[in-house]
Amino acid sequence: MSNFTDPAILFFVFGILAGSLKSNLEIPPPISRFLSLYLLMALGLKGGFALAQSGLTPGVLVDLGAALAMAFSVPLIGYVVLRRFLSGFDAAAVAATYGSVSAVTFITASQYLDNHGVAFGGHMAAAMALMESPAIVFAVVMANHVRRRMNSRAGPNLAERGEKPLLGSNPPLGKILHEALTDGAQLLLLGAMLIGLMTGEAGQSAMKPFSVDLFKGMLAFFLLDMGLLAARNMGQLKGQSPWLVVYAVLGPLVHAGLALLLAWTLGMSAGNGALLMVLSASASYIAVPAVIRHAIPEASPSLYFGMSLGLTFPFNILLGIPLYLLAAQQVLA
């Protein structure tokens, strides 16, 4: 597959191998953070420049609406399925992780489409930003529901013994919403997109050495770090239900299939449809786990973090992206 001749993807594979061999190769966290911010800033600028050329057309609004529809549908479907073999808290946390998106998967996919000459709209970066938060809100609401139900069942017995409720108070939804919507990485993406939209062609020429020429090398460096992290998190799923492994691979395929059906129904282009599939199939391993760790402390971080980073992320980077593009081209072209 041509994906395995891409230097950035090969650096990801190299990172997995080095991590599996327990090498001491490591990207310092501040550098990893810088690379992440650079990629989001460059992606936002590219999206803004593209939007400046195309404008906010009805087609753009339809694509953004499709993204929001998937952002609400995926965590709901995931929770219903996961609740069959996980606790309510773990099911909510995993559903939020898979209902949200992976910026790095999206960035890698957009570069893959560029490499293959497949056109897509810059507004799809805004779609990614829109898909970040609904899953977090859904998970917090479901976790609060589980807490209330458990406390109502245990409350009378605890009151007789003079004890406090089994579970802590529910985190304020407003605070969770604020954390989700003001996340620094997401704000940088949107801010860069706005700047690109405002400066247009002149800004594109001025920023080309930064947002275009450096992009491929920075992505390769960052994927090396992601490969190392993925390898070191694969072991977190040892001893877990084999159904979780199945969900970590088949779940994204089902989500991508639903996105393809929606894209076909709405008449989306192959490039935009492929990116909607990538967003729907991806799983967050940065923003959502950071919020969920505090919002749903009863859930197991090794579960949702290990699934998203140890299994789903490598699957999407190595196999999923080419598969989603192929399916989009077959159905939407």
mmCIF file of C-alpha atoms in Angstrom:
data_model
loop_
_atom_site.group_PDB
_atom_site.id
_atom_site.type_symbol
_atom_site.label_atom_id
_atom_site.label_comp_id
_atom_site.label_asym_id
_atom_site.label_seq_id
_atom_site.Cartn_x
_atom_site.Cartn_y
_atom_site.Cartn_z
ATOM 1 C CA MET A 1 0.000 0.000 0.000
ATOM 2 C CA SER A 2 1.212 3.497 -0.862
ATOM 3 C CA ASN A 3 0.574 4.535 2.731
ATOM 4 C CA PHE A 4 3.626 2.515 3.784
ATOM 5 C CA THR A 5 5.917 4.424 1.434
ATOM 6 C CA ASP A 6 5.047 7.731 3.071
ATOM 7 C CA PRO A 7 7.984 8.899 5.254
ATOM 8 C CA ALA A 8 5.675 10.239 7.979
ATOM 9 C CA ILE A 9 3.846 6.902 8.255
ATOM 10 C CA LEU A 10 7.142 5.021 8.253
ATOM 11 C CA PHE A 11 8.337 7.166 11.154
ATOM 12 C CA PHE A 12 5.174 6.160 12.993
ATOM 13 C CA VAL A 13 5.937 2.482 12.323
ATOM 14 C CA PHE A 14 9.516 3.051 13.444
ATOM 15 C CA GLY A 15 8.225 4.594 16.679
ATOM 16 C CA ILE A 16 6.040 1.544 17.340
ATOM 17 C CA LEU A 17 8.995 -0.773 16.772
ATOM 18 C CA ALA A 18 11.290 1.284 19.007
ATOM 19 C CA GLY A 19 8.658 1.413 21.745
ATOM 20 C CA SER A 20 8.009 -2.330 21.470
ATOM 21 C CA LEU A 21 11.731 -2.967 21.897
ATOM 22 C CA LYS A 22 11.613 -0.827 25.068
ATOM 23 C CA SER A 23 14.167 1.584 23.632
ATOM 24 C CA ASN A 24 14.983 4.706 25.636
ATOM 25 C CA LEU A 25 14.233 6.816 22.562
ATOM 26 C CA GLU A 26 11.971 9.623 23.761
ATOM 27 C CA ILE A 27 10.658 12.944 22.519
ATOM 28 C CA PRO A 28 10.721 15.419 25.447
ATOM 29 C CA PRO A 29 7.146 16.406 26.418
ATOM 30 C CA PRO A 30 7.666 20.154 25.761
ATOM 31 C CA ILE A 31 8.814 19.379 22.211
ATOM 32 C CA SER A 32 5.905 17.006 21.678
ATOM 33 C CA ARG A 33 3.525 19.713 22.873
ATOM 34 C CA PHE A 34 5.122 22.243 20.526
ATOM 35 C CA LEU A 35 4.780 19.881 17.561
ATOM 36 C CA SER A 36 1.112 19.339 18.361
ATOM 37 C CA LEU A 37 0.451 23.075 18.548
ATOM 38 C CA TYR A 38 2.395 23.725 15.356
ATOM 39 C CA LEU A 39 0.368 21.135 13.411
ATOM 40 C CA LEU A 40 -2.928 22.561 14.650
ATOM 41 C CA MET A 41 -1.851 26.115 13.848
ATOM 42 C CA ALA A 42 -0.695 25.156 10.342
ATOM 43 C CA LEU A 43 -3.897 23.180 9.738
ATOM 44 C CA GLY A 44 -6.029 26.105 10.919
ATOM 45 C CA LEU A 45 -4.202 28.501 8.610
ATOM 46 C CA LYS A 46 -4.641 26.163 5.641
ATOM 47 C CA GLY A 47 -8.342 25.853 6.393
ATOM 48 C CA GLY A 48 -8.747 29.605 6.735
ATOM 49 C CA PHE A 49 -6.963 30.296 3.453
ATOM 50 C CA ALA A 50 -9.178 27.747 1.702
ATOM 51 C CA LEU A 51 -12.318 29.251 3.223
ATOM 52 C CA ALA A 52 -11.218 32.716 2.078
ATOM 53 C CA GLN A 53 -11.215 31.384 -1.492
ATOM 54 C CA SER A 54 -14.454 29.370 -1.365
ATOM 55 C CA GLY A 55 -16.558 31.419 1.046
ATOM 56 C CA LEU A 56 -19.222 30.130 3.444
ATOM 57 C CA THR A 57 -21.417 28.363 0.882
ATOM 58 C CA PRO A 58 -24.522 26.207 1.508
ATOM 59 C CA GLY A 59 -22.355 23.169 0.790
ATOM 60 C CA VAL A 60 -20.008 24.170 3.602
ATOM 61 C CA LEU A 61 -22.943 24.477 6.013
ATOM 62 C CA VAL A 62 -24.241 21.047 4.961
ATOM 63 C CA ASP A 63 -20.825 19.480 5.636
ATOM 64 C CA LEU A 64 -20.623 21.132 9.064
ATOM 65 C CA GLY A 65 -24.135 19.924 9.850
ATOM 66 C CA ALA A 66 -23.111 16.375 8.905
ATOM 67 C CA ALA A 67 -20.151 16.629 11.277
ATOM 68 C CA LEU A 68 -22.403 17.700 14.141
ATOM 69 C CA ALA A 69 -24.834 14.873 13.388
ATOM 70 C CA MET A 70 -22.016 12.334 13.660
ATOM 71 C CA ALA A 71 -20.686 14.022 16.823
ATOM 72 C CA PHE A 72 -24.005 13.360 18.583
ATOM 73 C CA SER A 73 -24.710 9.939 17.041
ATOM 74 C CA VAL A 74 -21.398 8.142 17.635
ATOM 75 C CA PRO A 75 -21.221 8.522 21.462
ATOM 76 C CA LEU A 76 -24.896 7.563 21.803
ATOM 77 C CA ILE A 77 -24.434 4.412 19.741
ATOM 78 C CA GLY A 78 -21.183 3.630 21.521
ATOM 79 C CA TYR A 79 -22.737 3.939 24.974
ATOM 80 C CA VAL A 80 -25.640 1.651 24.107
ATOM 81 C CA VAL A 81 -23.231 -1.015 22.806
ATOM 82 C CA LEU A 82 -20.574 -0.672 25.512
ATOM 83 C CA ARG A 83 -23.084 -0.716 28.362
ATOM 84 C CA ARG A 84 -23.633 -4.405 27.619
ATOM 85 C CA PHE A 85 -20.194 -5.362 28.954
ATOM 86 C CA LEU A 86 -18.918 -2.309 30.873
ATOM 87 C CA SER A 87 -20.051 -0.345 33.905
ATOM 88 C CA GLY A 88 -21.994 2.848 33.269
ATOM 89 C CA PHE A 89 -18.963 4.997 34.070
ATOM 90 C CA ASP A 90 -16.560 3.086 31.840
ATOM 91 C CA ALA A 91 -19.119 2.924 29.035
ATOM 92 C CA ALA A 92 -19.637 6.709 29.209
ATOM 93 C CA ALA A 93 -15.886 7.383 29.231
ATOM 94 C CA VAL A 94 -15.122 5.072 26.306
ATOM 95 C CA ALA A 95 -18.140 6.368 24.355
ATOM 96 C CA ALA A 96 -16.870 9.929 24.844
ATOM 97 C CA THR A 97 -13.389 8.952 23.718
ATOM 98 C CA TYR A 98 -14.713 7.397 20.507
ATOM 99 C CA GLY A 99 -17.383 10.034 19.997
ATOM 100 C CA SER A 100 -14.789 12.792 19.945
ATOM 101 C CA VAL A 101 -11.973 13.141 17.405
ATOM 102 C CA SER A 102 -8.229 12.757 17.014
ATOM 103 C CA ALA A 103 -6.611 15.878 15.571
ATOM 104 C CA VAL A 104 -3.456 13.973 14.605
ATOM 105 C CA THR A 105 -5.468 11.354 12.695
ATOM 106 C CA PHE A 106 -7.263 14.146 10.852
ATOM 107 C CA ILE A 107 -4.008 15.986 10.084
ATOM 108 C CA THR A 108 -2.433 12.767 8.807
ATOM 109 C CA ALA A 109 -5.497 12.081 6.657
ATOM 110 C CA SER A 110 -5.489 15.583 5.178
ATOM 111 C CA GLN A 111 -1.817 15.168 4.270
ATOM 112 C CA TYR A 112 -2.623 11.767 2.750
ATOM 113 C CA LEU A 113 -5.336 13.347 0.592
ATOM 114 C CA ASP A 114 -2.920 16.091 -0.478
ATOM 115 C CA ASN A 115 -0.332 13.494 -1.449
ATOM 116 C CA HIS A 116 -2.915 11.709 -3.629
ATOM 117 C CA GLY A 117 -4.299 14.853 -5.229
ATOM 118 C CA VAL A 118 -7.740 14.549 -3.630
ATOM 119 C CA ALA A 119 -9.429 17.916 -3.125
ATOM 120 C CA PHE A 120 -11.181 18.728 0.142
ATOM 121 C CA GLY A 121 -12.575 21.837 1.789
ATOM 122 C CA GLY A 122 -10.654 23.819 4.360
ATOM 123 C CA HIS A 123 -13.852 24.012 6.402
ATOM 124 C CA MET A 124 -13.372 20.367 7.398
ATOM 125 C CA ALA A 125 -10.897 21.638 10.015
ATOM 126 C CA ALA A 126 -13.808 23.584 11.512
ATOM 127 C CA ALA A 127 -15.840 20.370 11.384
ATOM 128 C CA MET A 128 -13.151 18.715 13.477
ATOM 129 C CA ALA A 129 -13.403 21.482 16.079
ATOM 130 C CA LEU A 130 -17.197 21.162 16.188
ATOM 131 C CA MET A 131 -16.965 17.413 16.793
ATOM 132 C CA GLU A 132 -14.720 17.738 19.849
ATOM 133 C CA SER A 133 -17.174 18.657 22.611
ATOM 134 C CA PRO A 134 -20.609 16.980 22.143
ATOM 135 C CA ALA A 135 -19.249 13.580 23.220
ATOM 136 C CA ILE A 136 -17.779 15.071 26.412
ATOM 137 C CA VAL A 137 -21.110 16.658 27.330
ATOM 138 C CA PHE A 138 -22.923 13.389 26.607
ATOM 139 C CA ALA A 139 -20.530 11.399 28.806
ATOM 140 C CA VAL A 140 -20.847 13.807 31.742
ATOM 141 C CA VAL A 141 -24.646 13.745 31.521
ATOM 142 C CA MET A 142 -24.682 9.925 31.445
ATOM 143 C CA ALA A 143 -22.200 9.659 34.321
ATOM 144 C CA ASN A 144 -24.300 12.056 36.426
ATOM 145 C CA HIS A 145 -27.354 9.913 35.658
ATOM 146 C CA VAL A 146 -25.526 6.771 36.818
ATOM 147 C CA ARG A 147 -24.409 8.525 40.015
ATOM 148 C CA ARG A 148 -27.913 9.668 40.861
ATOM 149 C CA ARG A 149 -29.310 6.191 40.257
ATOM 150 C CA MET A 150 -26.657 4.490 42.407
ATOM 151 C CA ASN A 151 -27.012 7.003 45.224
ATOM 152 C CA SER A 152 -30.799 6.706 45.182
ATOM 153 C CA ARG A 153 -30.493 2.937 45.568
ATOM 154 C CA ALA A 154 -27.868 3.070 48.318
ATOM 155 C CA GLY A 155 -29.090 6.247 50.023
ATOM 156 C CA PRO A 156 -31.608 4.823 52.526
ATOM 157 C CA ASN A 157 -29.206 2.176 53.812
ATOM 158 C CA LEU A 158 -26.357 4.666 54.092
ATOM 159 C CA ALA A 159 -28.558 7.177 55.901
ATOM 160 C CA GLU A 160 -29.462 4.552 58.516
ATOM 161 C CA ARG A 161 -25.766 4.047 59.215
ATOM 162 C CA GLY A 162 -25.033 7.784 59.169
ATOM 163 C CA GLU A 163 -22.692 7.453 56.189
ATOM 164 C CA LYS A 164 -22.192 9.710 53.181
ATOM 165 C CA PRO A 165 -23.305 8.702 49.662
ATOM 166 C CA LEU A 166 -21.187 6.116 47.916
ATOM 167 C CA LEU A 167 -20.252 8.515 45.138
ATOM 168 C CA GLY A 168 -19.122 12.110 45.117
ATOM 169 C CA SER A 169 -21.174 15.046 43.926
ATOM 170 C CA ASN A 170 -21.732 15.522 40.235
ATOM 171 C CA PRO A 171 -19.217 17.840 38.520
ATOM 172 C CA PRO A 172 -20.919 21.047 37.335
ATOM 173 C CA LEU A 173 -21.808 20.685 33.676
ATOM 174 C CA GLY A 174 -21.000 24.353 33.103
ATOM 175 C CA LYS A 175 -17.434 23.860 34.287
ATOM 176 C CA ILE A 176 -16.981 20.812 32.073
ATOM 177 C CA LEU A 177 -18.387 22.725 29.112
ATOM 178 C CA HIS A 178 -16.006 25.608 29.770
ATOM 179 C CA GLU A 179 -13.014 23.260 29.879
ATOM 180 C CA ALA A 180 -14.087 21.543 26.679
ATOM 181 C CA LEU A 181 -14.855 24.693 24.708
ATOM 182 C CA THR A 182 -11.836 26.707 25.845
ATOM 183 C CA ASP A 183 -9.245 23.974 25.379
ATOM 184 C CA GLY A 184 -6.061 25.708 24.233
ATOM 185 C CA ALA A 185 -5.414 23.451 21.252
ATOM 186 C CA GLN A 186 -8.957 23.881 19.946
ATOM 187 C CA LEU A 187 -8.812 27.656 20.384
ATOM 188 C CA LEU A 188 -5.502 27.772 18.516
ATOM 189 C CA LEU A 189 -7.007 25.826 15.620
ATOM 190 C CA LEU A 190 -10.026 28.138 15.384
ATOM 191 C CA GLY A 191 -7.925 31.266 15.881
ATOM 192 C CA ALA A 192 -5.509 30.259 13.137
ATOM 193 C CA MET A 193 -8.428 29.501 10.842
ATOM 194 C CA LEU A 194 -9.921 32.936 11.503
ATOM 195 C CA ILE A 195 -6.564 34.605 10.795
ATOM 196 C CA GLY A 196 -6.226 32.643 7.562
ATOM 197 C CA LEU A 197 -9.753 33.667 6.566
ATOM 198 C CA MET A 198 -9.042 37.334 7.300
ATOM 199 C CA THR A 199 -5.674 37.521 5.513
ATOM 200 C CA GLY A 200 -6.577 35.408 2.480
ATOM 201 C CA GLU A 201 -4.160 35.088 -0.418
ATOM 202 C CA ALA A 202 -1.671 37.611 0.968
ATOM 203 C CA GLY A 203 -1.460 35.729 4.248
ATOM 204 C CA GLN A 204 -1.121 32.426 2.422
ATOM 205 C CA SER A 205 1.940 33.686 0.507
ATOM 206 C CA ALA A 206 3.507 35.118 3.645
ATOM 207 C CA MET A 207 2.959 31.988 5.761
ATOM 208 C CA LYS A 208 3.781 29.373 3.097
ATOM 209 C CA PRO A 209 7.298 28.643 4.460
ATOM 210 C CA PHE A 210 5.748 28.033 7.893
ATOM 211 C CA SER A 211 2.420 26.313 7.179
ATOM 212 C CA VAL A 212 3.378 24.336 4.052
ATOM 213 C CA ASP A 213 7.125 23.806 3.681
ATOM 214 C CA LEU A 214 7.724 22.677 7.277
ATOM 215 C CA PHE A 215 4.493 20.722 7.663
ATOM 216 C CA LYS A 216 5.582 17.329 6.347
ATOM 217 C CA GLY A 217 8.741 17.158 8.450
ATOM 218 C CA MET A 218 6.958 18.288 11.615
ATOM 219 C CA LEU A 219 4.239 15.684 11.042
ATOM 220 C CA ALA A 220 6.842 12.939 10.634
ATOM 221 C CA PHE A 221 8.555 13.980 13.877
ATOM 222 C CA PHE A 222 5.245 14.048 15.738
ATOM 223 C CA LEU A 223 4.150 10.662 14.375
ATOM 224 C CA LEU A 224 7.438 9.202 15.611
ATOM 225 C CA ASP A 225 6.445 10.350 19.098
ATOM 226 C CA MET A 226 2.923 8.961 18.621
ATOM 227 C CA GLY A 227 4.353 5.603 17.573
ATOM 228 C CA LEU A 228 6.399 5.459 20.775
ATOM 229 C CA LEU A 229 3.348 6.339 22.871
ATOM 230 C CA ALA A 230 1.134 3.838 21.078
ATOM 231 C CA ALA A 231 3.581 0.992 21.645
ATOM 232 C CA ARG A 232 3.873 1.828 25.336
ATOM 233 C CA ASN A 233 0.098 1.886 25.827
ATOM 234 C CA MET A 234 -0.825 -1.332 24.055
ATOM 235 C CA GLY A 235 -0.139 -3.342 27.208
ATOM 236 C CA GLN A 236 -2.816 -1.477 29.189
ATOM 237 C CA LEU A 237 -5.522 -3.697 27.739
ATOM 238 C CA LYS A 238 -4.073 -6.956 29.061
ATOM 239 C CA GLY A 239 -6.693 -8.816 31.046
ATOM 240 C CA GLN A 240 -9.592 -6.768 29.649
ATOM 241 C CA SER A 241 -12.583 -8.241 27.857
ATOM 242 C CA PRO A 242 -11.747 -9.346 24.301
ATOM 243 C CA TRP A 243 -14.894 -7.492 23.231
ATOM 244 C CA LEU A 244 -13.059 -4.237 23.914
ATOM 245 C CA VAL A 245 -10.371 -5.179 21.407
ATOM 246 C CA VAL A 246 -13.113 -5.971 18.899
ATOM 247 C CA TYR A 247 -14.802 -2.637 19.566
ATOM 248 C CA ALA A 248 -11.521 -0.712 19.229
ATOM 249 C CA VAL A 249 -11.209 -1.960 15.633
ATOM 250 C CA LEU A 250 -14.748 -2.674 14.440
ATOM 251 C CA GLY A 251 -16.281 0.352 16.158
ATOM 252 C CA PRO A 252 -14.349 2.848 14.018
ATOM 253 C CA LEU A 253 -15.240 0.888 10.876
ATOM 254 C CA VAL A 254 -18.942 1.037 11.757
ATOM 255 C CA HIS A 255 -18.707 4.754 12.568
ATOM 256 C CA ALA A 256 -16.933 5.395 9.268
ATOM 257 C CA GLY A 257 -19.622 3.411 7.450
ATOM 258 C CA LEU A 258 -22.367 5.545 9.004
ATOM 259 C CA ALA A 259 -20.458 8.695 8.012
ATOM 260 C CA LEU A 260 -20.152 7.400 4.444
ATOM 261 C CA LEU A 261 -23.901 6.746 4.300
ATOM 262 C CA LEU A 262 -24.590 10.266 5.566
ATOM 263 C CA ALA A 263 -22.093 11.775 3.111
ATOM 264 C CA TRP A 264 -23.741 9.894 0.232
ATOM 265 C CA THR A 265 -27.190 11.048 1.327
ATOM 266 C CA LEU A 266 -26.076 14.687 1.457
ATOM 267 C CA GLY A 267 -24.066 14.545 -1.772
ATOM 268 C CA MET A 268 -20.702 15.384 -0.198
ATOM 269 C CA SER A 269 -17.533 15.279 -2.292
ATOM 270 C CA ALA A 270 -15.179 12.305 -2.031
ATOM 271 C CA GLY A 271 -12.509 14.332 -0.210
ATOM 272 C CA ASN A 272 -14.869 15.856 2.346
ATOM 273 C CA GLY A 273 -16.681 12.548 2.769
ATOM 274 C CA ALA A 274 -13.392 10.747 3.418
ATOM 275 C CA LEU A 275 -12.452 13.279 6.093
ATOM 276 C CA LEU A 276 -15.887 12.953 7.701
ATOM 277 C CA MET A 277 -15.273 9.201 7.815
ATOM 278 C CA VAL A 278 -11.840 9.748 9.374
ATOM 279 C CA LEU A 279 -13.267 12.092 12.019
ATOM 280 C CA SER A 280 -16.110 9.692 12.838
ATOM 281 C CA ALA A 281 -13.743 6.715 13.052
ATOM 282 C CA SER A 282 -11.081 8.426 15.151
ATOM 283 C CA ALA A 283 -10.875 8.474 18.933
ATOM 284 C CA SER A 284 -9.529 11.217 21.164
ATOM 285 C CA TYR A 285 -6.476 10.428 23.279
ATOM 286 C CA ILE A 286 -5.578 13.952 24.461
ATOM 287 C CA ALA A 287 -8.511 16.336 25.021
ATOM 288 C CA VAL A 288 -11.213 13.898 26.103
ATOM 289 C CA PRO A 289 -9.096 11.769 28.479
ATOM 290 C CA ALA A 290 -7.851 14.962 30.149
ATOM 291 C CA VAL A 291 -11.408 16.128 30.837
ATOM 292 C CA ILE A 292 -12.908 12.704 31.577
ATOM 293 C CA ARG A 293 -10.194 11.889 34.117
ATOM 294 C CA HIS A 294 -11.624 14.658 36.342
ATOM 295 C CA ALA A 295 -15.266 14.547 35.266
ATOM 296 C CA ILE A 296 -15.662 10.750 35.617
ATOM 297 C CA PRO A 297 -13.023 9.645 38.141
ATOM 298 C CA GLU A 298 -14.866 6.343 38.594
ATOM 299 C CA ALA A 299 -13.890 5.266 35.053
ATOM 300 C CA SER A 300 -10.611 3.464 34.361
ATOM 301 C CA PRO A 301 -8.144 5.668 32.404
ATOM 302 C CA SER A 302 -6.150 2.630 31.298
ATOM 303 C CA LEU A 303 -9.287 1.396 29.564
ATOM 304 C CA TYR A 304 -10.271 4.368 27.423
ATOM 305 C CA PHE A 305 -6.714 5.634 26.952
ATOM 306 C CA GLY A 306 -5.329 2.192 26.135
ATOM 307 C CA MET A 307 -8.081 1.485 23.607
ATOM 308 C CA SER A 308 -7.829 4.806 21.777
ATOM 309 C CA LEU A 309 -4.049 5.206 21.686
ATOM 310 C CA GLY A 310 -2.942 1.572 21.838
ATOM 311 C CA LEU A 311 -5.307 0.128 19.217
ATOM 312 C CA THR A 312 -7.559 2.540 17.343
ATOM 313 C CA PHE A 313 -4.968 5.214 16.586
ATOM 314 C CA PRO A 314 -2.435 2.810 15.006
ATOM 315 C CA PHE A 315 -5.223 1.045 13.092
ATOM 316 C CA ASN A 316 -6.488 4.304 11.610
ATOM 317 C CA ILE A 317 -3.033 5.648 10.751
ATOM 318 C CA LEU A 318 -1.772 2.469 9.103
ATOM 319 C CA LEU A 319 -4.901 0.952 7.545
ATOM 320 C CA GLY A 320 -7.985 3.045 8.165
ATOM 321 C CA ILE A 321 -7.131 6.240 6.275
ATOM 322 C CA PRO A 322 -6.409 4.512 2.926
ATOM 323 C CA LEU A 323 -9.500 2.329 3.399
ATOM 324 C CA TYR A 324 -11.778 5.289 4.129
ATOM 325 C CA LEU A 325 -10.511 7.221 1.118
ATOM 326 C CA LEU A 326 -10.958 4.212 -1.158
ATOM 327 C CA ALA A 327 -14.527 3.716 0.047
ATOM 328 C CA ALA A 328 -15.325 7.421 -0.351
ATOM 329 C CA GLN A 329 -13.957 7.465 -3.886
ATOM 330 C CA GLN A 330 -15.967 4.377 -4.813
ATOM 331 C CA VAL A 331 -19.248 5.688 -3.402
ATOM 332 C CA LEU A 332 -19.049 9.491 -3.633
ATOM 333 C CA ALA A 333 -16.957 10.171 -6.729
#
